[in-house]
Coordinates of C-alpha atoms in Angstrom, one line a residue:
X298 CA -10.2 6.1 -26.9
X299 CA -6.9 7.9 -27.6
X300 CA -4.1 7.8 -25.0
X301 CA -3.5 11.0 -23.1
X302 CA -0.7 13.1 -24.6
X303 CA 1.5 13.5 -21.5
X304 CA 5.2 13.2 -20.9
X305 CA 4.4 10.1 -18.9
X306 CA 7.9 8.6 -18.5
X307 CA 9.0 11.8 -16.8
X308 CA 5.8 11.8 -14.7
X309 CA 6.4 8.3 -13.5
X310 CA 10.0 9.0 -12.7
X311 CA 9.1 12.1 -10.7
X312 CA 6.4 10.2 -8.8
X313 CA 8.9 7.5 -7.8
X314 CA 11.4 10.1 -6.7
X315 CA 8.8 11.9 -4.6
X316 CA 7.6 8.7 -3.0
X317 CA 11.0 7.2 -2.3
X318 CA 12.0 10.6 -0.8
X319 CA 9.1 10.3 1.6
X320 CA 10.1 6.7 2.5
X321 CA 13.6 7.8 3.1
X322 CA 12.4 10.2 5.7
X323 CA 11.2 7.1 7.5
X324 CA 14.6 5.5 7.3
X325 CA 13.8 3.0 4.5
X326 CA 15.0 2.4 1.0
X327 CA 12.9 2.2 -2.2
X328 CA 12.8 -0.2 -5.1
X329 CA 15.7 -2.7 -5.4
X330 CA 18.3 -1.9 -8.1
X331 CA 16.5 -4.5 -10.4
X332 CA 13.4 -2.5 -10.2
X333 CA 15.1 0.6 -11.5
X334 CA 15.4 -1.1 -14.9
X335 CA 11.8 -2.2 -15.0
X336 CA 9.7 -0.9 -17.9
X337 CA 7.9 2.4 -17.1
X338 CA 4.2 1.3 -17.3
X339 CA 2.7 4.0 -15.1
X340 CA 0.8 5.6 -17.9
X341 CA -2.9 6.3 -18.6
X342 CA -4.6 4.0 -21.2
X343 CA -7.7 6.1 -21.6
X344 CA -8.8 9.7 -21.2
X345 CA -10.3 10.4 -17.7
X346 CA -13.9 11.4 -17.3
X347 CA -15.0 14.9 -18.1
X348 CA -14.1 17.3 -15.3
X349 CA -11.0 15.4 -14.3
X350 CA -8.4 16.2 -16.9
X351 CA -5.0 14.4 -16.7
X352 CA -3.3 17.7 -16.0
X353 CA -4.9 17.8 -12.6
X354 CA -3.0 14.7 -11.6
X355 CA 0.5 15.4 -10.2
X356 CA 3.4 13.0 -10.2
X357 CA 2.7 12.5 -6.5
X358 CA -0.9 11.5 -7.2
X359 CA 0.1 9.0 -9.8
X360 CA 2.9 7.5 -7.8
X361 CA 0.8 7.3 -4.6
X362 CA -2.2 5.5 -6.0
X363 CA -0.1 3.1 -8.1
X364 CA 1.8 2.2 -5.0
X365 CA -1.0 2.1 -2.4
X366 CA -3.2 -0.2 -4.6
X367 CA -0.7 -3.2 -4.7
X368 CA 0.3 -2.5 -1.1
X369 CA -3.2 -3.1 0.0
X370 CA -3.7 -6.1 -2.3
X371 CA -0.7 -7.8 -0.8
X372 CA -1.6 -7.0 2.7
X373 CA -5.0 -8.5 2.2
X374 CA -3.4 -11.8 1.3
X375 CA -1.4 -11.9 4.5
X376 CA -4.4 -10.7 6.6
X377 CA -6.5 -13.5 5.1
X378 CA -3.9 -16.1 6.4
X379 CA -3.8 -14.4 9.8
X380 CA -7.6 -14.4 10.1
X381 CA -7.6 -18.1 9.6
X382 CA -4.4 -19.3 11.2
X383 CA -3.2 -17.0 14.0
X384 CA -2.8 -18.8 17.3
X385 CA -4.1 -15.9 19.4
X386 CA -7.8 -15.2 18.9
X387 CA -7.3 -11.4 19.3
X388 CA -4.8 -11.5 16.5
X389 CA -7.3 -13.4 14.3
X390 CA -10.0 -10.9 15.1
X391 CA -7.7 -7.9 14.4
X392 CA -6.6 -9.4 11.1
X393 CA -10.2 -10.1 10.0
X394 CA -11.3 -6.5 10.8
X395 CA -8.2 -5.0 9.2
X396 CA -8.7 -7.1 6.1
X397 CA -12.2 -5.7 5.7
X398 CA -11.0 -2.2 6.0
X399 CA -8.2 -2.7 3.5
X400 CA -10.6 -4.3 1.0
X401 CA -12.9 -1.3 1.3
X402 CA -9.9 1.0 0.7
X403 CA -9.1 -1.0 -2.4
X404 CA -12.5 -0.3 -3.9
X405 CA -11.8 3.4 -3.5
X406 CA -8.2 3.2 -4.8
X407 CA -9.3 1.3 -7.9
X408 CA -12.1 3.9 -8.5
X409 CA -9.5 6.6 -8.3
X410 CA -7.2 4.8 -10.8
X411 CA -10.2 4.7 -13.2
X412 CA -10.9 8.4 -12.7
X413 CA -7.3 9.2 -13.3
X414 CA -7.3 7.1 -16.5
X415 CA -4.5 4.8 -15.2
X416 CA -4.2 1.1 -15.8
X417 CA -5.2 -1.4 -13.1
X418 CA -2.0 -3.4 -13.5
X419 CA 0.6 -3.5 -10.7
X420 CA 3.5 -1.3 -12.0
X421 CA 5.5 -2.4 -8.9
X422 CA 5.2 -6.1 -9.5
X423 CA 8.5 -7.8 -8.6
X424 CA 9.9 -4.6 -6.9
X425 CA 11.3 -4.7 -3.3
X426 CA 9.2 -1.9 -1.9
X427 CA 9.3 -1.0 1.9
X428 CA 6.0 -2.0 3.5
X429 CA 5.0 -4.3 0.6
X430 CA 4.1 -7.8 1.6
X431 CA 6.2 -9.9 -0.9
X432 CA 5.7 -13.4 -2.2
X433 CA 8.7 -14.4 0.0
X434 CA 6.9 -12.9 3.0
X435 CA 3.7 -14.9 2.2
X436 CA 5.7 -18.1 1.8
X437 CA 7.4 -17.5 5.2
X438 CA 4.0 -17.0 6.8
X439 CA 2.6 -20.2 5.3
X440 CA 5.6 -22.1 6.7
X441 CA 5.3 -20.7 10.2
X442 CA 3.0 -22.0 13.0
X443 CA 1.7 -20.9 16.3
X444 CA 3.2 -17.9 18.1
X445 CA 6.0 -17.7 15.4
X446 CA 3.3 -17.1 12.8
X447 CA 1.6 -14.5 14.9
X448 CA 4.9 -12.6 15.5
X449 CA 5.7 -12.7 11.8
X450 CA 2.3 -11.3 10.9
X451 CA 2.6 -8.5 13.5
X452 CA 5.9 -7.4 12.1
X453 CA 4.8 -7.5 8.5
X454 CA 1.5 -5.7 9.1
X455 CA 3.2 -3.1 11.3
X456 CA 5.6 -2.3 8.5
X457 CA 2.8 -2.1 6.0
X458 CA 0.8 0.2 8.1
X459 CA 3.7 2.5 8.9
X460 CA 5.0 2.8 5.3
X461 CA 1.6 3.2 3.7
X462 CA 0.8 6.0 6.2
X463 CA 4.2 7.6 5.4
X464 CA 3.6 7.8 1.6
X465 CA 0.0 8.8 2.2
X466 CA 1.1 11.8 4.3
X467 CA 3.3 12.7 1.3
X468 CA 0.2 12.7 -0.9
X469 CA -1.7 14.9 1.6
X470 CA 1.0 17.5 1.5
X471 CA 2.1 17.3 -2.1
X472 CA -0.7 15.8 -4.1
X473 CA -2.7 17.9 -6.6
X474 CA -6.0 16.0 -6.7
X475 CA -8.6 16.8 -3.9
X476 CA -10.1 13.3 -4.2
X477 CA -6.7 11.6 -3.8
X478 CA -5.7 13.8 -0.9
X479 CA -9.0 13.1 0.8
X480 CA -8.5 9.3 0.4
X481 CA -4.9 9.6 1.6
X482 CA -6.1 11.4 4.8
X483 CA -8.7 8.7 5.4
X484 CA -6.0 6.0 5.0
X485 CA -3.6 7.8 7.4
X486 CA -6.3 8.0 10.1
X487 CA -7.2 4.3 9.7
X488 CA -3.6 3.3 9.9
X489 CA -2.9 5.3 13.0
X490 CA -5.9 3.6 14.7
X491 CA -4.8 0.2 13.5
X492 CA -1.2 0.7 14.6
X493 CA -2.3 1.7 18.1
X494 CA -4.5 -1.5 18.3
X495 CA -1.8 -3.7 16.9
X496 CA 0.7 -2.6 19.5
X497 CA -1.6 -3.7 22.3
X498 CA -2.1 -7.2 20.9
X499 CA -0.5 -10.3 22.7
X500 CA 3.1 -10.9 21.6
X501 CA 3.3 -7.4 20.1
X502 CA 6.0 -6.2 22.6
X503 CA 8.2 -9.2 21.9
X504 CA 7.6 -9.2 18.2
X505 CA 8.0 -5.5 17.5
X506 CA 10.7 -4.7 20.1

């Protein structure tokens, strides 16, 4: 099928600006300087299904779904470690349940990518994004043990939940697609519930400050 004829570089640039602006409201930075020179690959490969023309997807919609998908994918990796290795049983149980929820969200996020005609590749690979669990974070988790591991997980997952909620609120208020805004609202609700539970876990007060 033919690529969608859109000014996609401008669309991606606008999406990043919108999302990084939302993150800045939370007191965080966006991609590292190296990320700014990365190729702009946030473009659709195929025309979306009938009834969902590309013009209905705003810059915020594109930026949000292309950020939330890898954020969840990376969080699932850390949650898998936590469900297996956390010293505190309640942390293991929390991680296992949260992983299940994040995996279910991924199914919906990937379906949205398909409806929008966007590639499934991670356009933020190698970027230093707030709330993103990085390879370095995963390596640190694998090297930690006992309560130190639990505290590391609590901090990383807290940051992931907070930042993904922040950018999802931006989608709710600025997104153009009803299906994307609906999914963003569901994600915000889930994260608020998870954050409240996380903060009640053992070691949370000491780990989170």
